[in-house]
Short mmCIF file of C-alpha atoms in Angstrom, two decimals:
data_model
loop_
_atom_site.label_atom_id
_atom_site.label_comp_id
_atom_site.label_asym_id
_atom_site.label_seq_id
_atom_site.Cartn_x
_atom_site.Cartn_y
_atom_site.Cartn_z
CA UNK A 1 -30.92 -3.63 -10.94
CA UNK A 2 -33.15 -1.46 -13.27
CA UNK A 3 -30.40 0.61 -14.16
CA UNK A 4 -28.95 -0.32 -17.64
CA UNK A 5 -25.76 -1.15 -18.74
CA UNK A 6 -25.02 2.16 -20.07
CA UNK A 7 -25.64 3.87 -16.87
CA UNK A 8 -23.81 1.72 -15.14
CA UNK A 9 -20.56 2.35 -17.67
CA UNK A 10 -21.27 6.08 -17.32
CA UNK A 11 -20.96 6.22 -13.29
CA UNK A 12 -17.40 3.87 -13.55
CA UNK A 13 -16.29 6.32 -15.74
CA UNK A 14 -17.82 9.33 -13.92
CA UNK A 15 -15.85 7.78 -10.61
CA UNK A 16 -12.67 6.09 -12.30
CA UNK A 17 -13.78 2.61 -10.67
CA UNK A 18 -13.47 -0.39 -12.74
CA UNK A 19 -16.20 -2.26 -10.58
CA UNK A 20 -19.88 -1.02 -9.28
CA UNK A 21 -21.85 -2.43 -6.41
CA UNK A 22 -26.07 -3.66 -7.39
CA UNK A 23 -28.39 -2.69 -4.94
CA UNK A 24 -31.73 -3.25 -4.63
CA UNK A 25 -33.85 -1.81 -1.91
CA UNK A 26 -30.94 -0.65 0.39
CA UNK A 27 -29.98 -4.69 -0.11
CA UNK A 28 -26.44 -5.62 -1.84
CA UNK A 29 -27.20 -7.43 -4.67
CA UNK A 30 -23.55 -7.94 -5.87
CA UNK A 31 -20.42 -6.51 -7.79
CA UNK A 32 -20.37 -5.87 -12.04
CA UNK A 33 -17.22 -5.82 -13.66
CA UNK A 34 -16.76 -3.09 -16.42
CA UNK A 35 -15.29 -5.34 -18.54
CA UNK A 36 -17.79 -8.18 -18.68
CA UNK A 37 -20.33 -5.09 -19.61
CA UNK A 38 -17.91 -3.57 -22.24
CA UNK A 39 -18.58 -7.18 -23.79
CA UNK A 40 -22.64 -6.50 -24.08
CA UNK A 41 -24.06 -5.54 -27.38
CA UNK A 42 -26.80 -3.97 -26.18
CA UNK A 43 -25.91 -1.25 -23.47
CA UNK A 44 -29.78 -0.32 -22.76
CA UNK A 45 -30.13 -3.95 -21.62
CA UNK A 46 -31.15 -3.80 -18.24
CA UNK A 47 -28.35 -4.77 -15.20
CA UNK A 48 -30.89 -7.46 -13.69
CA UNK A 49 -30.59 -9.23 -17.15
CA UNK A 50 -26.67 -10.18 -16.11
CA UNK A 51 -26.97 -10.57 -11.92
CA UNK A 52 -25.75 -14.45 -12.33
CA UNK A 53 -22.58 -12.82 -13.13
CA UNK A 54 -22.62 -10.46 -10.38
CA UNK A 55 -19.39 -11.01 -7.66
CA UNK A 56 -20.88 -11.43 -4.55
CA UNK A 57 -17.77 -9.97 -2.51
CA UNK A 58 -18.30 -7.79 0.69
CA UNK A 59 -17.14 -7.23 3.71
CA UNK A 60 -18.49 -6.30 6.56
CA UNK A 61 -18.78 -3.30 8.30
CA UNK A 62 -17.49 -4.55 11.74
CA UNK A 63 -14.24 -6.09 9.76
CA UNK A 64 -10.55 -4.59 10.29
CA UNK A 65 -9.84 -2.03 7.37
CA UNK A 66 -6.26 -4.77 6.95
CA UNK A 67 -9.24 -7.72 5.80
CA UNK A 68 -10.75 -5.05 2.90
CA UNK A 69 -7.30 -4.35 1.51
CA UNK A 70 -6.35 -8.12 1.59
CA UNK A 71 -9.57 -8.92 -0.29
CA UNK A 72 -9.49 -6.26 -2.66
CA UNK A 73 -5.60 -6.69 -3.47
CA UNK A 74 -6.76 -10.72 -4.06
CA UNK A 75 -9.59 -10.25 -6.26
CA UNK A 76 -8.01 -6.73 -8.01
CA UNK A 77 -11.05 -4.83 -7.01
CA UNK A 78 -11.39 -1.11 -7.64
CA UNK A 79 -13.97 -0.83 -5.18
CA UNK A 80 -15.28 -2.94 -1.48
CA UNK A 81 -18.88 -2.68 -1.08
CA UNK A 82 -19.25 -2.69 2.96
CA UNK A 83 -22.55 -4.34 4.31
CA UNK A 84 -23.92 -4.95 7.77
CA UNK A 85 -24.75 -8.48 9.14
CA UNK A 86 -28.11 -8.52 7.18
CA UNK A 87 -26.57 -7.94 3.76
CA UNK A 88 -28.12 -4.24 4.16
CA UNK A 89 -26.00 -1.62 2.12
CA UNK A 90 -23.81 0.27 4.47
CA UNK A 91 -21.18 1.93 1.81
CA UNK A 92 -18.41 1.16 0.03
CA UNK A 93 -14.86 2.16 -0.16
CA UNK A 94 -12.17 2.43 -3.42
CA UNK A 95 -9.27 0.99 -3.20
CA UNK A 96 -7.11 4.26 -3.95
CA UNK A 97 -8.60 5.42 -0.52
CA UNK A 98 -7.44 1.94 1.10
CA UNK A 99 -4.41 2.52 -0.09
CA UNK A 100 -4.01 5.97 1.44
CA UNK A 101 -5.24 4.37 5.36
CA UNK A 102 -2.55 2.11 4.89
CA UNK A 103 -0.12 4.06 4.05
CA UNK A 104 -1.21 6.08 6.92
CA UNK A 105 -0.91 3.63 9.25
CA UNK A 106 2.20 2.28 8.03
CA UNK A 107 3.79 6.01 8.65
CA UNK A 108 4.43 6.62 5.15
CA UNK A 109 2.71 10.54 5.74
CA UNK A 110 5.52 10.61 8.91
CA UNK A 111 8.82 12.08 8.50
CA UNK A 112 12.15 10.36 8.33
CA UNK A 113 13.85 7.82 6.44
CA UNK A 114 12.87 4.36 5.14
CA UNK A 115 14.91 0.98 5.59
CA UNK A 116 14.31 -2.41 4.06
CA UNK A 117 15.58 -5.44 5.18
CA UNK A 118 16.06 -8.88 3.42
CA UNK A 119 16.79 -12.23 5.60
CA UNK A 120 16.54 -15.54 6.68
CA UNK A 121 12.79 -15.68 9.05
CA UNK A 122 15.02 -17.69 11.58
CA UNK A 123 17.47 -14.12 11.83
CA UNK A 124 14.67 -11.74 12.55
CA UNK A 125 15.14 -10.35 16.26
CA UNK A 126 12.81 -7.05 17.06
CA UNK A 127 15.11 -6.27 19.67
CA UNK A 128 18.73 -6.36 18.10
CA UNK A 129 17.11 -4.54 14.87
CA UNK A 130 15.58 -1.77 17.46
CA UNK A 131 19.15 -2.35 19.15
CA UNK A 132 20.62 -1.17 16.31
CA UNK A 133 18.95 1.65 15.14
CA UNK A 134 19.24 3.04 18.68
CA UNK A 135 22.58 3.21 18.87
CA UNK A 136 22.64 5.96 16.23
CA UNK A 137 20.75 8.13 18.54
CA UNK A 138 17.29 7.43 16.48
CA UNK A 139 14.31 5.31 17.01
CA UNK A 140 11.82 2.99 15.19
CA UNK A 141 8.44 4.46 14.55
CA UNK A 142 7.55 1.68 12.49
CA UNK A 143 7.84 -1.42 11.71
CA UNK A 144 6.35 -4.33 9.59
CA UNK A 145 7.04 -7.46 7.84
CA UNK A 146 6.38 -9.53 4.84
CA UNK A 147 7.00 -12.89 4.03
CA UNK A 148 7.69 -14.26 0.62
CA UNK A 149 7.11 -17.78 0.71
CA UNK A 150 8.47 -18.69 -2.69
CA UNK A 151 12.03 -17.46 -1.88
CA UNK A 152 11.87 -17.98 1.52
CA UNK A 153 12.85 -14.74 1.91
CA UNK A 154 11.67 -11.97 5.01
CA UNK A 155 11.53 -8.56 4.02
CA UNK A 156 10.94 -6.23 7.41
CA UNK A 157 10.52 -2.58 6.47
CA UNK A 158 11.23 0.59 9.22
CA UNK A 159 10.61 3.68 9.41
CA UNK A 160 12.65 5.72 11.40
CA UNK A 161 12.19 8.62 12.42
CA UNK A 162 15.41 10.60 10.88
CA UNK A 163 16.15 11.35 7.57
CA UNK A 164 19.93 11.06 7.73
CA UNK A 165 20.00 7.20 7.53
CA UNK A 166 23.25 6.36 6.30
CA UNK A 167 24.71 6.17 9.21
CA UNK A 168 21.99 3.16 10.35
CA UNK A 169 22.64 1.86 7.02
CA UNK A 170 26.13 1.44 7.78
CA UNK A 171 25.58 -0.29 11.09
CA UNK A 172 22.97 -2.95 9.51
CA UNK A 173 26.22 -3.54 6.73
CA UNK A 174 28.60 -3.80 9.37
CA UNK A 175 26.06 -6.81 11.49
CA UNK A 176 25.74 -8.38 8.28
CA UNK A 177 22.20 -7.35 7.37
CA UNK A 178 21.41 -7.40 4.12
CA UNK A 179 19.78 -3.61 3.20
CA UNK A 180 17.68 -3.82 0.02
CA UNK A 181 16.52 -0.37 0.15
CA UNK A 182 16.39 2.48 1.63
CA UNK A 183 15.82 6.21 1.44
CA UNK A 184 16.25 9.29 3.53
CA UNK A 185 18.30 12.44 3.36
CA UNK A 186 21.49 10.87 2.66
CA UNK A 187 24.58 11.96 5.41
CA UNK A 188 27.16 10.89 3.40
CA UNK A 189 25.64 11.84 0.09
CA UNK A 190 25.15 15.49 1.76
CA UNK A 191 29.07 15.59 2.44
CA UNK A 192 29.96 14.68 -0.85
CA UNK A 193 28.30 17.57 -2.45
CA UNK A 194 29.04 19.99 0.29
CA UNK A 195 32.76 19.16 -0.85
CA UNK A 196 32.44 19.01 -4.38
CA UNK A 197 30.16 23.13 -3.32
CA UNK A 198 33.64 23.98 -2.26
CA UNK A 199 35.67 22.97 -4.90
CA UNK A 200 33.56 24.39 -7.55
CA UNK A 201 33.58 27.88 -5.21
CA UNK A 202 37.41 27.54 -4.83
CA UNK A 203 37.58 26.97 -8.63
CA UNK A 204 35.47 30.15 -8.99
CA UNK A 205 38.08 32.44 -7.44
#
């Protein structure tokens, strides 16, 4: 709160955040924007001067890392101040690093290949996808899902736990699935340039 507005500019730019938590006496005061204080004429003006425009979002510390990332993709936060139950300053975490856990949990920093799915919500079935997949001698390491509520429209992503996917691409095709992405070491793509290796070494003789 006694810092000024050009200190506070100067540590957003020192930690590429385009938000910084107040804090007064180990208490969380609330969250400055960088652009509401690129708008202030005088940058030695002190932060306390602006607190009734101060965000007030938080979460706690006790709170499922999922909540923080839903919060800070709502609100486009760079950074979640993280409090205890007495508004007491516990820490705060960027949302670059959020998006690292999740990706972590999602499997993203596993190997193997990556499948989307588009369909109907009524069509999903956990067990025929798994079903599926199985029966081309690989597994599901993970799965999730995401709803889309203006096209009505479920999107259930896997990660398997193979790169050669084609193969499982092939098999969603052939149920009718519709596959809108995927990517992996390509089986079929691999064949194609194995043969065209050939030609071009036959050619070569």
């Amino acid at each position: 709160m006694t810092d000024t507005v050009f200190r506070a500019l100067q540590l957003m730019a020192d930690y590429h955040v385009s938000h910084l938590p107040v804090i007064t006496d180990d208490k969380y005061i609330g969250l400055v924007n960088e652009s509401e204080l690129l708008n202030v004429d005088d940058d030695t003006n002190l932060l306390e001067k602006f607190q009734s425009d101060f965000t007030g979002l938080s979460v706690n510390a006790n709170v499922h890392v999922v909540e923080a990332a839903r919060l800070v993709n709502e609100y486009v936060l760079s950074i979640m101040p993280v409090v205890d139950n007495d508004a007491n300053w516990v820490g705060a975490i960027t949302a670059t690093d959020l998006l690292k856990y999740i990706g972590r949990m999602c499997g993203i920093d596993q190997p193997g290949g990556l499948i989307v799915l588009e369909l109907e919500k009524t069509q999903f079935s956990f067990s025929q996808i798994s079903k599926l997949v199985e029966t081309n001698d690989a597994y599901i390491t993970q799965l999730n899902t995401q709803f889309d509520k203006n096209l009505g429209i479920l999107y259930v992503t896997l990660k398997i736990n193979k790169f050669e996917i084609s193969d499982i691409v092939a098999t969603f095709q052939r149920y009718e699935y519709s596959v809108k992405y995927y990517f992996g070491e390509e089986l079929y793509e691999n064949e194609l340039k194995n043969n065209y290796d050939h030609l071009m070494n036959y050619l070569n003789i």
